JSON list of C-alpha atoms in Angstrom, two decimals:
[
{"chain": "H", "resi": 1, "resn": "MET", "atom": "CA", "xyz": [2.69, 5.62, 23.23]},
{"chain": "H", "resi": 2, "resn": "LYS", "atom": "CA", "xyz": [-1.20, 5.48, 23.96]},
{"chain": "H", "resi": 3, "resn": "PHE", "atom": "CA", "xyz": [-3.74, 4.44, 21.16]},
{"chain": "H", "resi": 4, "resn": "LYS", "atom": "CA", "xyz": [-7.43, 3.95, 21.58]},
{"chain": "H", "resi": 5, "resn": "TYR", "atom": "CA", "xyz": [-9.52, 0.66, 20.80]},
{"chain": "H", "resi": 6, "resn": "LYS", "atom": "CA", "xyz": [-11.97, 0.82, 17.63]},
{"chain": "H", "resi": 7, "resn": "LYS", "atom": "CA", "xyz": [-15.48, 0.19, 18.11]},
{"chain": "H", "resi": 8, "resn": "ILE", "atom": "CA", "xyz": [-16.57, -2.25, 15.58]},
{"chain": "H", "resi": 9, "resn": "PRO", "atom": "CA", "xyz": [-20.13, -3.34, 14.77]},
{"chain": "H", "resi": 10, "resn": "VAL", "atom": "CA", "xyz": [-20.53, -7.09, 14.82]},
{"chain": "H", "resi": 11, "resn": "LEU", "atom": "CA", "xyz": [-23.47, -9.46, 13.28]},
{"chain": "H", "resi": 12, "resn": "LEU", "atom": "CA", "xyz": [-24.15, -11.95, 16.04]},
{"chain": "H", "resi": 13, "resn": "GLN", "atom": "CA", "xyz": [-25.35, -15.57, 15.42]},
{"chain": "H", "resi": 14, "resn": "ASP", "atom": "CA", "xyz": [-28.95, -14.85, 16.29]},
{"chain": "H", "resi": 15, "resn": "GLY", "atom": "CA", "xyz": [-28.85, -12.05, 13.71]},
{"chain": "H", "resi": 16, "resn": "SER", "atom": "CA", "xyz": [-28.74, -9.19, 16.15]},
{"chain": "H", "resi": 17, "resn": "ARG", "atom": "CA", "xyz": [-26.25, -6.57, 16.20]},
{"chain": "H", "resi": 18, "resn": "SER", "atom": "CA", "xyz": [-23.86, -5.30, 18.65]},
{"chain": "H", "resi": 19, "resn": "HIS", "atom": "CA", "xyz": [-20.50, -3.71, 19.06]},
{"chain": "H", "resi": 20, "resn": "VAL", "atom": "CA", "xyz": [-16.92, -4.94, 20.29]},
{"chain": "H", "resi": 21, "resn": "LEU", "atom": "CA", "xyz": [-13.71, -3.33, 20.86]},
{"chain": "H", "resi": 22, "resn": "ARG", "atom": "CA", "xyz": [-10.90, -4.26, 19.02]},
{"chain": "H", "resi": 23, "resn": "PRO", "atom": "CA", "xyz": [-7.28, -3.11, 19.36]},
{"chain": "H", "resi": 24, "resn": "ILE", "atom": "CA", "xyz": [-6.55, -1.83, 16.04]},
{"chain": "H", "resi": 25, "resn": "ILE", "atom": "CA", "xyz": [-3.72, 0.67, 15.69]},
{"chain": "H", "resi": 26, "resn": "PRO", "atom": "CA", "xyz": [-2.06, 2.67, 13.02]},
{"chain": "H", "resi": 27, "resn": "ILE", "atom": "CA", "xyz": [1.60, 1.77, 12.06]},
{"chain": "H", "resi": 28, "resn": "THR", "atom": "CA", "xyz": [4.01, 3.06, 9.29]},
{"chain": "H", "resi": 29, "resn": "LEU", "atom": "CA", "xyz": [5.81, 0.46, 7.02]},
{"chain": "H", "resi": 30, "resn": "TYR", "atom": "CA", "xyz": [9.13, 1.71, 5.26]},
{"chain": "H", "resi": 31, "resn": "TRP", "atom": "CA", "xyz": [10.73, 0.19, 2.61]},
{"chain": "H", "resi": 32, "resn": "ARG", "atom": "CA", "xyz": [13.73, 1.78, 0.62]},
{"chain": "H", "resi": 33, "resn": "LYS", "atom": "CA", "xyz": [12.20, 5.28, 0.10]},
{"chain": "H", "resi": 34, "resn": "ARG", "atom": "CA", "xyz": [8.53, 4.42, 0.00]},
{"chain": "H", "resi": 35, "resn": "GLU", "atom": "CA", "xyz": [6.31, 4.47, 3.25]},
{"chain": "H", "resi": 36, "resn": "ILE", "atom": "CA", "xyz": [2.75, 3.76, 3.99]},
{"chain": "H", "resi": 37, "resn": "ARG", "atom": "CA", "xyz": [0.44, 4.06, 6.98]},
{"chain": "H", "resi": 38, "resn": "TYR", "atom": "CA", "xyz": [-1.89, 1.21, 7.67]},
{"chain": "H", "resi": 39, "resn": "GLU", "atom": "CA", "xyz": [-4.65, -0.04, 10.30]},
{"chain": "H", "resi": 40, "resn": "VAL", "atom": "CA", "xyz": [-3.62, -3.28, 11.77]},
{"chain": "H", "resi": 41, "resn": "LEU", "atom": "CA", "xyz": [-4.78, -5.49, 14.60]},
{"chain": "H", "resi": 42, "resn": "LEU", "atom": "CA", "xyz": [-2.95, -6.39, 17.57]},
{"chain": "H", "resi": 43, "resn": "ASP", "atom": "CA", "xyz": [-2.92, -10.13, 17.96]},
{"chain": "H", "resi": 44, "resn": "SER", "atom": "CA", "xyz": [-0.76, -11.44, 20.56]},
{"chain": "H", "resi": 45, "resn": "GLY", "atom": "CA", "xyz": [-1.92, -15.21, 19.68]},
{"chain": "H", "resi": 46, "resn": "ALA", "atom": "CA", "xyz": [-0.40, -14.88, 16.15]},
{"chain": "H", "resi": 47, "resn": "ASP", "atom": "CA", "xyz": [3.25, -16.10, 15.67]},
{"chain": "H", "resi": 48, "resn": "PHE", "atom": "CA", "xyz": [3.93, -13.56, 12.75]},
{"chain": "H", "resi": 49, "resn": "SER", "atom": "CA", "xyz": [2.90, -10.19, 11.68]},
{"chain": "H", "resi": 50, "resn": "VAL", "atom": "CA", "xyz": [1.01, -10.54, 8.33]},
{"chain": "H", "resi": 51, "resn": "PHE", "atom": "CA", "xyz": [-0.05, -7.85, 5.98]},
{"chain": "H", "resi": 52, "resn": "HIS", "atom": "CA", "xyz": [-2.17, -7.56, 2.99]},
{"chain": "H", "resi": 53, "resn": "SER", "atom": "CA", "xyz": [-0.08, -8.10, -0.15]},
{"chain": "H", "resi": 54, "resn": "ASP", "atom": "CA", "xyz": [-1.73, -4.79, -1.46]},
{"chain": "H", "resi": 55, "resn": "ILE", "atom": "CA", "xyz": [0.61, -3.18, 1.00]},
{"chain": "H", "resi": 56, "resn": "ALA", "atom": "CA", "xyz": [3.50, -4.88, -0.53]},
{"chain": "H", "resi": 57, "resn": "LYS", "atom": "CA", "xyz": [2.89, -3.76, -3.98]},
{"chain": "H", "resi": 58, "resn": "ILE", "atom": "CA", "xyz": [2.31, -0.09, -2.89]},
{"chain": "H", "resi": 59, "resn": "LEU", "atom": "CA", "xyz": [5.97, -0.43, -1.23]},
{"chain": "H", "resi": 60, "resn": "ASN", "atom": "CA", "xyz": [7.07, -1.83, -4.50]},
{"chain": "H", "resi": 61, "resn": "ILE", "atom": "CA", "xyz": [8.25, -5.05, -2.81]},
{"chain": "H", "resi": 62, "resn": "ASP", "atom": "CA", "xyz": [8.55, -8.01, -5.09]},
{"chain": "H", "resi": 63, "resn": "LEU", "atom": "CA", "xyz": [6.22, -10.39, -2.97]},
{"chain": "H", "resi": 64, "resn": "SER", "atom": "CA", "xyz": [7.28, -13.56, -4.34]},
{"chain": "H", "resi": 65, "resn": "SER", "atom": "CA", "xyz": [11.05, -12.92, -3.73]},
{"chain": "H", "resi": 66, "resn": "GLY", "atom": "CA", "xyz": [10.65, -13.36, 0.00]},
{"chain": "H", "resi": 67, "resn": "GLN", "atom": "CA", "xyz": [10.84, -16.59, 1.94]},
{"chain": "H", "resi": 68, "resn": "THR", "atom": "CA", "xyz": [7.80, -18.52, 1.66]},
{"chain": "H", "resi": 69, "resn": "HIS", "atom": "CA", "xyz": [5.81, -19.52, 4.82]},
{"chain": "H", "resi": 70, "resn": "THR", "atom": "CA", "xyz": [2.28, -21.60, 5.27]},
{"chain": "H", "resi": 71, "resn": "PHE", "atom": "CA", "xyz": [0.54, -20.93, 8.22]},
{"chain": "H", "resi": 72, "resn": "GLY", "atom": "CA", "xyz": [-2.35, -22.52, 9.95]},
{"chain": "H", "resi": 73, "resn": "GLY", "atom": "CA", "xyz": [-5.11, -20.62, 12.02]},
{"chain": "H", "resi": 74, "resn": "VAL", "atom": "CA", "xyz": [-8.04, -21.25, 13.94]},
{"chain": "H", "resi": 75, "resn": "GLY", "atom": "CA", "xyz": [-10.05, -21.27, 10.83]},
{"chain": "H", "resi": 76, "resn": "SER", "atom": "CA", "xyz": [-10.48, -24.12, 8.33]},
{"chain": "H", "resi": 77, "resn": "GLY", "atom": "CA", "xyz": [-7.25, -24.01, 6.31]},
{"chain": "H", "resi": 78, "resn": "GLY", "atom": "CA", "xyz": [-3.59, -22.65, 6.09]},
{"chain": "H", "resi": 79, "resn": "PHE", "atom": "CA", "xyz": [-2.65, -19.78, 4.04]},
{"chain": "H", "resi": 80, "resn": "VAL", "atom": "CA", "xyz": [0.64, -18.63, 2.04]},
{"chain": "H", "resi": 81, "resn": "GLY", "atom": "CA", "xyz": [2.73, -15.47, 2.94]},
{"chain": "H", "resi": 82, "resn": "TYR", "atom": "CA", "xyz": [6.26, -14.26, 1.74]},
{"chain": "H", "resi": 83, "resn": "GLU", "atom": "CA", "xyz": [8.67, -12.85, 4.49]},
{"chain": "H", "resi": 84, "resn": "HIS", "atom": "CA", "xyz": [10.42, -9.54, 3.79]},
{"chain": "H", "resi": 85, "resn": "ASN", "atom": "CA", "xyz": [12.49, -7.30, 5.83]},
{"chain": "H", "resi": 86, "resn": "VAL", "atom": "CA", "xyz": [10.68, -3.93, 6.41]},
{"chain": "H", "resi": 87, "resn": "THR", "atom": "CA", "xyz": [10.99, -1.00, 9.04]},
{"chain": "H", "resi": 88, "resn": "LEU", "atom": "CA", "xyz": [7.82, -0.88, 11.03]},
{"chain": "H", "resi": 89, "resn": "GLY", "atom": "CA", "xyz": [7.34, 2.54, 12.88]},
{"chain": "H", "resi": 90, "resn": "ILE", "atom": "CA", "xyz": [4.88, 3.12, 16.02]},
{"chain": "H", "resi": 91, "resn": "GLU", "atom": "CA", "xyz": [4.59, 6.74, 16.19]},
{"chain": "H", "resi": 92, "resn": "GLY", "atom": "CA", "xyz": [8.22, 7.85, 16.46]},
{"chain": "H", "resi": 93, "resn": "THR", "atom": "CA", "xyz": [9.68, 4.53, 17.42]},
{"chain": "H", "resi": 94, "resn": "ILE", "atom": "CA", "xyz": [10.78, 2.28, 14.39]},
{"chain": "H", "resi": 95, "resn": "VAL", "atom": "CA", "xyz": [12.45, -1.11, 14.21]},
{"chain": "H", "resi": 96, "resn": "THR", "atom": "CA", "xyz": [13.69, -3.13, 11.33]},
{"chain": "H", "resi": 97, "resn": "THR", "atom": "CA", "xyz": [12.11, -6.50, 11.31]},
{"chain": "H", "resi": 98, "resn": "GLU", "atom": "CA", "xyz": [10.66, -9.54, 9.19]},
{"chain": "H", "resi": 99, "resn": "VAL", "atom": "CA", "xyz": [7.02, -9.68, 8.51]},
{"chain": "H", "resi": 100, "resn": "VAL", "atom": "CA", "xyz": [4.88, -11.59, 6.18]},
{"chain": "H", "resi": 101, "resn": "PHE", "atom": "CA", "xyz": [2.68, -10.20, 3.20]},
{"chain": "H", "resi": 102, "resn": "SER", "atom": "CA", "xyz": [-0.06, -12.48, 1.91]},
{"chain": "H", "resi": 103, "resn": "ASN", "atom": "CA", "xyz": [-2.66, -12.63, -0.76]},
{"chain": "H", "resi": 104, "resn": "ASP", "atom": "CA", "xyz": [-4.65, -15.19, 1.45]},
{"chain": "H", "resi": 105, "resn": "ILE", "atom": "CA", "xyz": [-5.83, -12.53, 4.20]},
{"chain": "H", "resi": 106, "resn": "THR", "atom": "CA", "xyz": [-9.67, -13.00, 3.84]},
{"chain": "H", "resi": 107, "resn": "ASP", "atom": "CA", "xyz": [-12.05, -10.42, 3.17]},
{"chain": "H", "resi": 108, "resn": "SER", "atom": "CA", "xyz": [-13.16, -10.39, 6.73]},
{"chain": "H", "resi": 109, "resn": "GLY", "atom": "CA", "xyz": [-9.65, -10.47, 7.89]},
{"chain": "H", "resi": 110, "resn": "TYR", "atom": "CA", "xyz": [-7.19, -7.80, 9.12]},
{"chain": "H", "resi": 111, "resn": "GLY", "atom": "CA", "xyz": [-3.52, -7.18, 8.76]},
{"chain": "H", "resi": 112, "resn": "ILE", "atom": "CA", "xyz": [-2.15, -8.18, 12.10]},
{"chain": "H", "resi": 113, "resn": "LEU", "atom": "CA", "xyz": [1.05, -7.56, 14.44]},
{"chain": "H", "resi": 114, "resn": "GLY", "atom": "CA", "xyz": [1.95, -10.83, 16.02]},
{"chain": "H", "resi": 115, "resn": "GLN", "atom": "CA", "xyz": [4.77, -12.20, 18.22]},
{"chain": "H", "resi": 116, "resn": "LEU", "atom": "CA", "xyz": [7.53, -11.98, 15.79]},
{"chain": "H", "resi": 117, "resn": "GLY", "atom": "CA", "xyz": [8.18, -8.38, 14.03]},
{"chain": "H", "resi": 118, "resn": "PHE", "atom": "CA", "xyz": [6.05, -6.68, 16.69]},
{"chain": "H", "resi": 119, "resn": "PHE", "atom": "CA", "xyz": [5.58, -7.97, 20.12]},
{"chain": "H", "resi": 120, "resn": "GLU", "atom": "CA", "xyz": [9.25, -9.29, 20.40]},
{"chain": "H", "resi": 121, "resn": "PHE", "atom": "CA", "xyz": [9.91, -5.28, 20.49]},
{"chain": "H", "resi": 122, "resn": "PHE", "atom": "CA", "xyz": [7.26, -3.79, 22.43]},
{"chain": "H", "resi": 123, "resn": "ARG", "atom": "CA", "xyz": [5.42, -4.27, 25.83]},
{"chain": "H", "resi": 124, "resn": "VAL", "atom": "CA", "xyz": [1.63, -3.95, 25.25]},
{"chain": "H", "resi": 125, "resn": "TYR", "atom": "CA", "xyz": [-0.92, -2.96, 27.82]},
{"chain": "H", "resi": 126, "resn": "PHE", "atom": "CA", "xyz": [-4.30, -3.82, 26.85]},
{"chain": "H", "resi": 127, "resn": "ILE", "atom": "CA", "xyz": [-6.54, -1.51, 29.17]},
{"chain": "H", "resi": 128, "resn": "TYR", "atom": "CA", "xyz": [-9.88, -2.70, 27.88]},
{"chain": "H", "resi": 129, "resn": "SER", "atom": "CA", "xyz": [-11.73, -1.02, 30.69]},
{"chain": "H", "resi": 130, "resn": "LYS", "atom": "CA", "xyz": [-10.59, 2.43, 29.56]},
{"chain": "H", "resi": 131, "resn": "GLY", "atom": "CA", "xyz": [-10.68, 1.46, 25.77]},
{"chain": "H", "resi": 132, "resn": "GLN", "atom": "CA", "xyz": [-7.13, 2.16, 25.71]},
{"chain": "H", "resi": 133, "resn": "ILE", "atom": "CA", "xyz": [-3.76, 0.50, 24.85]},
{"chain": "H", "resi": 134, "resn": "ASP", "atom": "CA", "xyz": [-0.53, 1.68, 26.01]},
{"chain": "H", "resi": 135, "resn": "ILE", "atom": "CA", "xyz": [2.47, 0.60, 23.95]},
{"chain": "H", "resi": 136, "resn": "LYS", "atom": "CA", "xyz": [6.22, 0.74, 25.08]},
{"chain": "H", "resi": 137, "resn": "PRO", "atom": "CA", "xyz": [9.46, -0.11, 23.18]},
{"chain": "H", "resi": 138, "resn": "GLU", "atom": "CA", "xyz": [11.38, -3.03, 24.62]},
{"chain": "H", "resi": 139, "resn": "ILE", "atom": "CA", "xyz": [14.20, -2.20, 22.55]},
{"chain": "H", "resi": 140, "resn": "ILE", "atom": "CA", "xyz": [14.63, 1.22, 21.05]},
{"chain": "H", "resi": 141, "resn": "THR", "atom": "CA", "xyz": [16.50, 0.87, 17.82]},
{"chain": "H", "resi": 142, "resn": "THR", "atom": "CA", "xyz": [15.57, 4.55, 16.48]},
{"chain": "H", "resi": 143, "resn": "VAL", "atom": "CA", "xyz": [13.18, 7.10, 17.53]},
{"chain": "H", "resi": 144, "resn": "ILE", "atom": "CA", "xyz": [12.19, 9.84, 14.99]},
{"chain": "W", "resi": 1, "resn": "MET", "atom": "CA", "xyz": [-16.00, -1.70, 28.78]},
{"chain": "W", "resi": 2, "resn": "ASP", "atom": "CA", "xyz": [-15.72, 2.27, 28.17]},
{"chain": "W", "resi": 3, "resn": "ASP", "atom": "CA", "xyz": [-16.40, 2.51, 24.61]},
{"chain": "W", "resi": 4, "resn": "LYS", "atom": "CA", "xyz": [-16.57, 6.44, 24.89]},
{"chain": "W", "resi": 5, "resn": "THR", "atom": "CA", "xyz": [-12.89, 6.62, 24.27]},
{"chain": "W", "resi": 6, "resn": "ALA", "atom": "CA", "xyz": [-12.66, 4.25, 21.70]},
{"chain": "W", "resi": 7, "resn": "ILE", "atom": "CA", "xyz": [-12.89, 5.71, 18.04]},
{"chain": "W", "resi": 8, "resn": "ASP", "atom": "CA", "xyz": [-16.16, 4.57, 16.37]},
{"chain": "W", "resi": 9, "resn": "PHE", "atom": "CA", "xyz": [-15.81, 2.72, 13.02]},
{"chain": "W", "resi": 10, "resn": "SER", "atom": "CA", "xyz": [-19.52, 1.73, 12.73]},
{"chain": "W", "resi": 11, "resn": "ASN", "atom": "CA", "xyz": [-19.96, 4.25, 9.78]},
{"chain": "W", "resi": 12, "resn": "ILE", "atom": "CA", "xyz": [-16.73, 2.83, 8.21]},
{"chain": "W", "resi": 13, "resn": "TYR", "atom": "CA", "xyz": [-18.07, -0.67, 8.43]},
{"chain": "W", "resi": 14, "resn": "GLU", "atom": "CA", "xyz": [-21.50, 0.25, 7.31]},
{"chain": "W", "resi": 15, "resn": "GLN", "atom": "CA", "xyz": [-20.64, 2.39, 4.40]},
{"chain": "W", "resi": 16, "resn": "HIS", "atom": "CA", "xyz": [-17.64, 0.90, 2.99]},
{"chain": "W", "resi": 17, "resn": "PRO", "atom": "CA", "xyz": [-17.77, -3.04, 3.43]},
{"chain": "W", "resi": 18, "resn": "GLY", "atom": "CA", "xyz": [-14.83, -4.74, 1.64]},
{"chain": "W", "resi": 19, "resn": "GLU", "atom": "CA", "xyz": [-13.18, -1.68, 0.29]},
{"chain": "W", "resi": 20, "resn": "TRP", "atom": "CA", "xyz": [-9.88, -0.03, 1.28]},
{"chain": "W", "resi": 21, "resn": "VAL", "atom": "CA", "xyz": [-10.45, 3.35, 2.88]},
{"chain": "W", "resi": 22, "resn": "ALA", "atom": "CA", "xyz": [-7.96, 6.42, 3.37]},
{"chain": "W", "resi": 23, "resn": "LEU", "atom": "CA", "xyz": [-8.31, 7.94, 6.73]},
{"chain": "W", "resi": 24, "resn": "ALA", "atom": "CA", "xyz": [-7.16, 11.12, 7.99]},
{"chain": "W", "resi": 25, "resn": "ASP", "atom": "CA", "xyz": [-4.79, 11.35, 11.04]},
{"chain": "W", "resi": 26, "resn": "ASP", "atom": "CA", "xyz": [-7.78, 11.36, 13.48]},
{"chain": "W", "resi": 27, "resn": "GLU", "atom": "CA", "xyz": [-8.35, 8.04, 12.15]},
{"chain": "W", "resi": 28, "resn": "GLU", "atom": "CA", "xyz": [-12.12, 8.97, 11.75]},
{"chain": "W", "resi": 29, "resn": "THR", "atom": "CA", "xyz": [-12.63, 11.11, 8.71]},
{"chain": "W", "resi": 30, "resn": "VAL", "atom": "CA", "xyz": [-12.91, 9.46, 5.39]},
{"chain": "W", "resi": 31, "resn": "LEU", "atom": "CA", "xyz": [-10.66, 11.15, 2.84]},
{"chain": "W", "resi": 32, "resn": "ALA", "atom": "CA", "xyz": [-11.25, 8.38, 0.18]},
{"chain": "W", "resi": 33, "resn": "THR", "atom": "CA", "xyz": [-12.57, 4.68, -0.64]},
{"chain": "W", "resi": 34, "resn": "ASP", "atom": "CA", "xyz": [-11.87, 2.33, -3.41]},
{"chain": "W", "resi": 35, "resn": "LYS", "atom": "CA", "xyz": [-11.37, -1.53, -4.07]},
{"chain": "W", "resi": 36, "resn": "SER", "atom": "CA", "xyz": [-7.93, -1.13, -4.74]},
{"chain": "W", "resi": 37, "resn": "ALA", "atom": "CA", "xyz": [-5.40, 0.04, -2.28]},
{"chain": "W", "resi": 38, "resn": "GLN", "atom": "CA", "xyz": [-3.47, 1.76, -4.95]},
{"chain": "W", "resi": 39, "resn": "LYS", "atom": "CA", "xyz": [-6.24, 3.74, -6.33]},
{"chain": "W", "resi": 40, "resn": "VAL", "atom": "CA", "xyz": [-7.39, 4.91, -2.71]},
{"chain": "W", "resi": 41, "resn": "ILE", "atom": "CA", "xyz": [-3.87, 6.38, -2.06]},
{"chain": "W", "resi": 42, "resn": "GLU", "atom": "CA", "xyz": [-4.25, 8.01, -5.57]},
{"chain": "W", "resi": 43, "resn": "LYS", "atom": "CA", "xyz": [-7.57, 9.52, -4.65]},
{"chain": "W", "resi": 44, "resn": "ALA", "atom": "CA", "xyz": [-6.30, 10.97, -1.16]},
{"chain": "W", "resi": 45, "resn": "LYS", "atom": "CA", "xyz": [-3.41, 12.47, -2.97]},
{"chain": "W", "resi": 46, "resn": "LYS", "atom": "CA", "xyz": [-5.70, 14.23, -5.21]},
{"chain": "W", "resi": 47, "resn": "ILE", "atom": "CA", "xyz": [-7.41, 15.96, -2.47]},
{"chain": "W", "resi": 48, "resn": "GLY", "atom": "CA", "xyz": [-4.28, 16.94, -0.73]},
{"chain": "W", "resi": 49, "resn": "SER", "atom": "CA", "xyz": [-3.37, 14.01, 1.56]},
{"chain": "W", "resi": 50, "resn": "ASP", "atom": "CA", "xyz": [0.07, 12.58, 0.75]},
{"chain": "W", "resi": 51, "resn": "ASN", "atom": "CA", "xyz": [-0.02, 10.06, 3.34]},
{"chain": "W", "resi": 52, "resn": "PRO", "atom": "CA", "xyz": [-3.10, 8.91, 4.53]},
{"chain": "W", "resi": 53, "resn": "ILE", "atom": "CA", "xyz": [-3.80, 5.66, 6.87]},
{"chain": "W", "resi": 54, "resn": "LEU", "atom": "CA", "xyz": [-4.92, 2.78, 4.93]},
{"chain": "W", "resi": 55, "resn": "PHE", "atom": "CA", "xyz": [-7.59, 0.33, 6.14]},
{"chain": "W", "resi": 56, "resn": "LYS", "atom": "CA", "xyz": [-9.16, -2.62, 4.80]},
{"chain": "W", "resi": 57, "resn": "VAL", "atom": "CA", "xyz": [-12.65, -2.87, 5.98]},
{"chain": "W", "resi": 58, "resn": "PRO", "atom": "CA", "xyz": [-13.77, -6.35, 6.34]},
{"chain": "W", "resi": 59, "resn": "LYS", "atom": "CA", "xyz": [-16.62, -7.49, 3.89]},
{"chain": "W", "resi": 60, "resn": "GLU", "atom": "CA", "xyz": [-18.54, -9.15, 6.96]},
{"chain": "W", "resi": 61, "resn": "SER", "atom": "CA", "xyz": [-18.11, -8.29, 10.51]},
{"chain": "W", "resi": 62, "resn": "ARG", "atom": "CA", "xyz": [-18.53, -11.00, 12.93]},
{"chain": "W", "resi": 63, "resn": "ALA", "atom": "CA", "xyz": [-17.05, -11.94, 16.02]},
{"chain": "W", "resi": 64, "resn": "TYR", "atom": "CA", "xyz": [-13.41, -12.60, 15.24]},
{"chain": "W", "resi": 65, "resn": "VAL", "atom": "CA", "xyz": [-10.88, -15.25, 16.17]},
{"chain": "W", "resi": 66, "resn": "GLY", "atom": "CA", "xyz": [-7.60, -15.18, 14.28]},
{"chain": "W", "resi": 67, "resn": "VAL", "atom": "CA", "xyz": [-6.90, -13.93, 10.63]},
{"chain": "W", "resi": 68, "resn": "GLU", "atom": "CA", "xyz": [-9.20, -16.60, 8.96]}
]
């Protein structure tokens, strides 16, 4: 499965503007009979896959019924998320896995795919020089 | 880096900071925008897109390290 990096404008510390490439890809989340497509950042440094709580609401997931996790990051403080079992699809390949939904993703943050919930199932090749990401299933659970 | 192959989100970032956007399958065409994820889906459905791709546009775009 091949995906394209996204070209993102950024404001630099000196006030000038530039662009960066970020590995943001579309996924599909399934829960019961609902599904939603959602652009998320591949973040191999993250332990968990963490998505906006808005997505859980659309899927009709009772957010606070999940196991609570408190996370720390590279920023100033931790945040709270709730773990839920969902089915995650990358193009035609789907896996059922635990992910976390949180109200605490900042206004400048992304939903992220981390080690648990994503990288444990997929091999990811970041080909930055070509602006391309190749993803291969580690374990194919289902192909639709 | 070869940014010619990348999908350019510049316009989306500049025009819709802090909003949810509903994208078409090409990941570039903006179908609808709103501050609410639920409403942006409803708006997209009204114009015939039953399953758009949602993206939350960051309010500020700076160099990024982690979720915070």
